[in-house]
Coordinates of C-alpha atoms in Angstrom, one line a residue:
Chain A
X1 CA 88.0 116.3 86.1
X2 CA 87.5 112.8 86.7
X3 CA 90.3 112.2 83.3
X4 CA 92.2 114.7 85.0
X5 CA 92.2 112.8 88.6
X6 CA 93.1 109.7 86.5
X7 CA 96.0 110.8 84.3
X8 CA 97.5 112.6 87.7
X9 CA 97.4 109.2 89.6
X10 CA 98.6 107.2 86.8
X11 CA 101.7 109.2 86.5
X12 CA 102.1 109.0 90.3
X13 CA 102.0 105.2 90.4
X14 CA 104.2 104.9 87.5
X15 CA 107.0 107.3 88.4
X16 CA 107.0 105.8 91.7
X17 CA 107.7 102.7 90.3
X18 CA 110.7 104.0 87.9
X19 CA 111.9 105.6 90.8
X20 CA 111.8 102.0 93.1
X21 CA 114.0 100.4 90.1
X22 CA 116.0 103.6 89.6
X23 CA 117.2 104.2 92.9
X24 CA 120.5 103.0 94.9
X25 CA 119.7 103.3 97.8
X26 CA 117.3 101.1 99.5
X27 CA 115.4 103.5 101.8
X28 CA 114.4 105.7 99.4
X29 CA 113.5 102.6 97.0
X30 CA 110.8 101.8 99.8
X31 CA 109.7 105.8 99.8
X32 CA 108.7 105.4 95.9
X33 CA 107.0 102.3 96.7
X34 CA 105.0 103.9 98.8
X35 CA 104.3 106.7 96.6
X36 CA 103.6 104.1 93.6
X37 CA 100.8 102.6 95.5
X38 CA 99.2 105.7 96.7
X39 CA 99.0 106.6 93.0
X40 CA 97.4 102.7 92.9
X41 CA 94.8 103.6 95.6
X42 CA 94.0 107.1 94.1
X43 CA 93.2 104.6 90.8
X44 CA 91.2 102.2 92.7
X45 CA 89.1 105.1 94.4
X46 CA 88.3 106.5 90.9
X47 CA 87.1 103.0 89.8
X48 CA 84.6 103.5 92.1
X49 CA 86.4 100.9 94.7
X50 CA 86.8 103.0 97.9
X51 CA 86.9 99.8 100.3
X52 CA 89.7 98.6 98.0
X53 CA 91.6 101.5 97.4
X54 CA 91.7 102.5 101.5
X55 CA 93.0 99.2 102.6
X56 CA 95.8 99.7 99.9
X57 CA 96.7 102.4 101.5
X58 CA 96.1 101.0 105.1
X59 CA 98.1 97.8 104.4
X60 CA 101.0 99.2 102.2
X61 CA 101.9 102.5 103.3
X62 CA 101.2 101.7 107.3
X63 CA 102.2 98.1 107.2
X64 CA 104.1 96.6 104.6
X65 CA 106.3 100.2 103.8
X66 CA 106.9 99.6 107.6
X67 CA 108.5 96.5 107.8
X68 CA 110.8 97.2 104.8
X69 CA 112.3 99.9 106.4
X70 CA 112.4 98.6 109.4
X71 CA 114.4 95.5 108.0
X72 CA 116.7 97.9 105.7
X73 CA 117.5 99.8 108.8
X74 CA 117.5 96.8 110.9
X75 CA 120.3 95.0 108.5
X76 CA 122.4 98.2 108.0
X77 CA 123.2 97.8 104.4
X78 CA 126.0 99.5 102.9
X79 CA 125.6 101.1 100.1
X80 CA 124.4 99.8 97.3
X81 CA 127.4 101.7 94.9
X82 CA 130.2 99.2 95.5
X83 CA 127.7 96.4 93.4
X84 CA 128.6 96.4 89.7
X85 CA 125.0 96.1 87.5
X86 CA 126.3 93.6 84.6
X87 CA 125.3 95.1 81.5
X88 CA 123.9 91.7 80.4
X89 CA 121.0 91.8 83.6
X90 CA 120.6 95.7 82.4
X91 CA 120.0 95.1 78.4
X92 CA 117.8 92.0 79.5
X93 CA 116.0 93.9 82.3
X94 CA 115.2 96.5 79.5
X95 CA 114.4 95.0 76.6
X96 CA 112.5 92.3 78.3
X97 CA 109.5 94.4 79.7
X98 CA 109.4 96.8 76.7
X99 CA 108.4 93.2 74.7
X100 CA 106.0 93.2 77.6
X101 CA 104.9 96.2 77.0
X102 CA 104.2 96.1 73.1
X103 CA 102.5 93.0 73.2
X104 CA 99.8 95.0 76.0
X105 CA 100.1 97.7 73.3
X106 CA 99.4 95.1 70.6
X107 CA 96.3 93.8 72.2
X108 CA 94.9 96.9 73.2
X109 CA 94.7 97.4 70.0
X110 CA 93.1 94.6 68.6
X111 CA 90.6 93.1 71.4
X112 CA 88.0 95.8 71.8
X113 CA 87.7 96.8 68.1
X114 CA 84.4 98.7 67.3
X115 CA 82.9 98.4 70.9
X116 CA 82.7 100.8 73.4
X117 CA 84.9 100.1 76.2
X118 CA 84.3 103.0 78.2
X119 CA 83.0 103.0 81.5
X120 CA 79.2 102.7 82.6
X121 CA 78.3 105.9 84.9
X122 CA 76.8 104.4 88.0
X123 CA 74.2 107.4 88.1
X124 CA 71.5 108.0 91.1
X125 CA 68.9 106.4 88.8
X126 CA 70.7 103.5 88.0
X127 CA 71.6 103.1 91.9
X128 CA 68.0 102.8 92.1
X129 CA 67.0 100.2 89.9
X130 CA 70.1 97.9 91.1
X131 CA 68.4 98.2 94.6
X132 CA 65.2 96.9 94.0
X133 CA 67.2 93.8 92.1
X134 CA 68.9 93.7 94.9
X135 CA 66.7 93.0 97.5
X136 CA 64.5 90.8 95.0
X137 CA 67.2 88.3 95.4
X138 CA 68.0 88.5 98.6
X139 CA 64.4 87.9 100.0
X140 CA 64.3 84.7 99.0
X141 CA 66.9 83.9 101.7
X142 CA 64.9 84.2 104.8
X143 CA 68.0 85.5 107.2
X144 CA 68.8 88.4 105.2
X145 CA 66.7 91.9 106.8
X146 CA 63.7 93.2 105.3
X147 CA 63.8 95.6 102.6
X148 CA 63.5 99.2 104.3
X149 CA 66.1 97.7 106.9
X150 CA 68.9 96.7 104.9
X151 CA 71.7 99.7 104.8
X152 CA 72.7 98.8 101.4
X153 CA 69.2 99.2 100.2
X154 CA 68.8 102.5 102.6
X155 CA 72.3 103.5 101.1
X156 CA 71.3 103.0 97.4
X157 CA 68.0 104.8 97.7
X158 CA 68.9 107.5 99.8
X159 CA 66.8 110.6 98.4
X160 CA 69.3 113.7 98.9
X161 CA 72.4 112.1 98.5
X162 CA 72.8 108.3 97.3
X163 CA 75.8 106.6 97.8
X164 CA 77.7 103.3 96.4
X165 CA 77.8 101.4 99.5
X166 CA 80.5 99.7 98.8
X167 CA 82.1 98.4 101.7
X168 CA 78.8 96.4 102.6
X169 CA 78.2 95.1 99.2
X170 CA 82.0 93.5 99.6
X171 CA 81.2 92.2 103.3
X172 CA 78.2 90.6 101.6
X173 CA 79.9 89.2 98.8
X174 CA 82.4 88.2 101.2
X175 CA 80.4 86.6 103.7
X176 CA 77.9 85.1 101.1
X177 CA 80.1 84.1 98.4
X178 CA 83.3 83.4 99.7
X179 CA 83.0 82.3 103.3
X180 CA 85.1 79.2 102.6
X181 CA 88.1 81.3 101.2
X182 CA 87.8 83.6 104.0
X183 CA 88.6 80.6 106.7
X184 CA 91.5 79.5 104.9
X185 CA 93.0 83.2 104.4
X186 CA 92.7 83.5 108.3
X187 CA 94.4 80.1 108.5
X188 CA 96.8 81.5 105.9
X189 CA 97.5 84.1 108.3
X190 CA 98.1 81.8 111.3
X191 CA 100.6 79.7 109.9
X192 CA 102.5 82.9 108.7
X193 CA 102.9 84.3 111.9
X194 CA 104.1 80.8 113.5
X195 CA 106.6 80.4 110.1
X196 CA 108.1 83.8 111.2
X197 CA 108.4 83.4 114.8
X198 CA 110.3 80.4 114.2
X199 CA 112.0 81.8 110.8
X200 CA 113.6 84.2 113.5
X201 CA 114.2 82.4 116.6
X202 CA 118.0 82.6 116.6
X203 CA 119.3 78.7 116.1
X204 CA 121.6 78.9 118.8
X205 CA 121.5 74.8 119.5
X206 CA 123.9 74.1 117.5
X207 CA 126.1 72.9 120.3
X208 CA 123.6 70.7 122.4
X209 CA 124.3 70.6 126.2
X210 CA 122.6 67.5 126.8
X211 CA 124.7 64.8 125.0
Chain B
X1 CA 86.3 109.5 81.8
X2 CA 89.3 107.4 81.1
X3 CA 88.6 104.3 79.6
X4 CA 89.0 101.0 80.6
X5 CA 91.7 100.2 77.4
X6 CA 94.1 103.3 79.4
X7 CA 94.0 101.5 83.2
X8 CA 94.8 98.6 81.6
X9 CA 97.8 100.1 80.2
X10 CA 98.5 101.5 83.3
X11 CA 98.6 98.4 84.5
X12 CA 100.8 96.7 82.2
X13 CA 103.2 99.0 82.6
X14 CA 103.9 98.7 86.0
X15 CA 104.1 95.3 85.8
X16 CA 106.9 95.6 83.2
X17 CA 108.6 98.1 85.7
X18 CA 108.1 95.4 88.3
X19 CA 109.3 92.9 86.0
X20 CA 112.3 95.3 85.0
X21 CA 113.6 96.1 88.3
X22 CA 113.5 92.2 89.5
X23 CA 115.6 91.6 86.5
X24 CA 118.1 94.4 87.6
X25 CA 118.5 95.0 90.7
X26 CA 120.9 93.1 92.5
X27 CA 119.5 93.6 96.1
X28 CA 117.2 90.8 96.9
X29 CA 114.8 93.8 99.3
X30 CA 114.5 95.6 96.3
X31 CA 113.7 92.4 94.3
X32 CA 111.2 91.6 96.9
X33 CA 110.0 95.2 96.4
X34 CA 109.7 95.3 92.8
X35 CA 107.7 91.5 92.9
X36 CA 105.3 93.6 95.4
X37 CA 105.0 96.3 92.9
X38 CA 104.1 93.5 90.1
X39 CA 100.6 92.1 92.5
X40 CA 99.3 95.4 92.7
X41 CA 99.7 96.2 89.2
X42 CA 97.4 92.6 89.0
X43 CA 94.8 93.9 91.2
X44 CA 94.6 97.4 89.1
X45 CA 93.0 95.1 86.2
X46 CA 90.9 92.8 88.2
X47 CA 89.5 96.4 90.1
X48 CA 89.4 98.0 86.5
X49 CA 87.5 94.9 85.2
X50 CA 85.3 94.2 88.1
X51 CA 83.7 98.3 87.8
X52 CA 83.6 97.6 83.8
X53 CA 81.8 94.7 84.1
X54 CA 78.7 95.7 85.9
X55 CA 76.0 93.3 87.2
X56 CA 72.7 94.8 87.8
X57 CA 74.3 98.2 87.9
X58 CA 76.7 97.7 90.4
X59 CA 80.2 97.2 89.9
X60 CA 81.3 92.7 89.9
X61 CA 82.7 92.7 94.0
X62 CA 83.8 89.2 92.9
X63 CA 87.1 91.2 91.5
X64 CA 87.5 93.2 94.1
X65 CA 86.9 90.6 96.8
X66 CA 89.9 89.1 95.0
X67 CA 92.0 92.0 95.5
X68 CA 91.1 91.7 98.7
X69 CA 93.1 88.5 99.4
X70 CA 95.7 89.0 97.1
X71 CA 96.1 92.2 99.6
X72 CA 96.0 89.2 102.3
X73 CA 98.7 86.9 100.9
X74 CA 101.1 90.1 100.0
X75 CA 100.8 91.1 103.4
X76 CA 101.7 87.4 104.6
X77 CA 103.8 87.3 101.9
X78 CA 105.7 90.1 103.0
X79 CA 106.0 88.8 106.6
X80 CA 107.8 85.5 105.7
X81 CA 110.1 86.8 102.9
X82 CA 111.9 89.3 105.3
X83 CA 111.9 86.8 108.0
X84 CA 113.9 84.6 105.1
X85 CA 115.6 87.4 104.6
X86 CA 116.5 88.3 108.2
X87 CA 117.9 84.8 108.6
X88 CA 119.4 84.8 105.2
X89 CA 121.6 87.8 106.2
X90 CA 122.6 86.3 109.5
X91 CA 124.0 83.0 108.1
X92 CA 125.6 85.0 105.1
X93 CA 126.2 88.5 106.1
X94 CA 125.0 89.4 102.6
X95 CA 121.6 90.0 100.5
X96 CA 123.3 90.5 97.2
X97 CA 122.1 87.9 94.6
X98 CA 125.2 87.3 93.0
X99 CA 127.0 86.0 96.2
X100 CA 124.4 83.9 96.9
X101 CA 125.4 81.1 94.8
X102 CA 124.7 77.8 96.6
X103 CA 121.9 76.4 94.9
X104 CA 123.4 77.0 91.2
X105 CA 123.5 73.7 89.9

């Protein structure tokens, strides 16, 4: 089933993306975009990486698949059919990745030889035992709720049906770990927004009245 | 279960269709499009290594956390490139790559 889920999105994301290069026309480049990185998010979600996987999905189909379109439509492009490919960009653009892809191939098959490299199952039991870690380290830092209060411990332990909370472990790793990147992503953030107003104030001083 | 040897294939391969189409295509939104496509196939392998690499039993959210601000800068990303774009179009009237020119030494 699980094999299943995976070779299904894997095919999804990767025909999406042959479709984004294949396609003339802009808008439906965008489309397969979108359907590239829903095949991405259905991957992420079988790794276990919910949180992940639904902001892909948040911030790529409902944001970012937005704007495109919304600037394709905006700048009215002809069509694309009038632009000659040169054959050199084509055989370049070709052979190029497939090197790309041997050498993956290549390492794939050298790096992991003899070991195991499947995936752990993250099992009830194991849930379990990674809780009572869990709150062993965090009750040294006084802040931090007791034990029986903390959801991820409550989440983790649940007896009928114990989930991976994942979303709180990333908002603790987050907020514990990387509270330093965080401030300078929302600054990041900031000074986008002001670069793009002024990116698209029209510069219409070009003719000052003043002088 | 798939292994972690076929995501990272998976992976690898959309960053060589990424890589493929921004050698190709000629329209600079696609271009963009295709350089989009190239992160995400990044942030397949750091997920796909942060749930093989478990600590204590629970999947490394050091990885993931970074796919979370890689998602961050994309969407930043995203923001200022069309904006460049916008204004790119308006002083050209063009967002081919072969007619823009200027800066070719």
């Amino acid at each position: 089933m699980e094999t299943l889920a995976f070779y299904l999105f894997a095919f999804l994301a990767v025909a999406g993306g042959i479709l984004l290069v294949a396609f003339r026309n802009p808008v439906s480049s965008a489309l397969s975009m979108v359907l590239s990185f829903v095949g991405l998010a259905g991957l992420f979600i079988g790794l276990n990486a919910y949180f992940v996987g639904i902001v892909q999905i948040l911030v790529y189909a409902g944001a970012i698949m937005v704007l495109f379109i919304f600037i394709i439509m905006l700048l009215d492009l002809n069509d694309e059919k009038s632009i000659k490919l040169r054959s050199s960009s084509v055989v370049a653009g070709i052979v190029i990745p497939l090197l790309l892809v041997a050498q993956i191939l290549g390492v794939i098959q050298t790096g992991y030889q003899g070991e195991p490299n499947d995936f752990k199952k993250i099992t009830s039991d194991s849930m379990k035992k990674s809780a009572e870690y869990f709150v062993q380290v965090d009750e040294d830092k006084k802040a931090l709720p007791r034990k029986e209060q903390s959801a991820i411990y409550k989440s983790l332990t649940h007896e009928i049906s114990p989930k991976l909370p994942d979303t709180n472990l990333i908002g603790h790793t987050i907020f514990k770990s990387y509270n330093y990147p965080l401030q300078v992503m929302g600054a990041l953030l900031l000074v986008a927004t002001i670069g793009v107003v002024i990116l698209s104030k029209r510069s219409n001083k070009q003719a000052p009245a003043d002088s | 279960m798939a292994s972690l040897n076929d995501y990272l294939f998976v992976s690898g391969l959309l960053f060589a269709i990424g890589l493929s189409g921004v050698i190709v295509r000629r329209n600079i939104i696609v271009i963009f499009m295709c350089l989009e496509l190239m992160l995400a196939a990044a942030s397949l392998t750091l997920v796909a290594f942060s749930r093989f690499n478990l600590s204590n039993g629970l999947p490394d959210y050091n990885g993931q956390v970074f796919v979370f601000f890689i998602i961050t800068v994309a969407a930043a990303e995203v923001a200022v490139g069309l904006a460049i774009i916008v204004a790119l179009y308006r002083a050209r009237q063009t967002i081919n790559v072969e007619d823009l020119t200027s800066m070719r030494g």
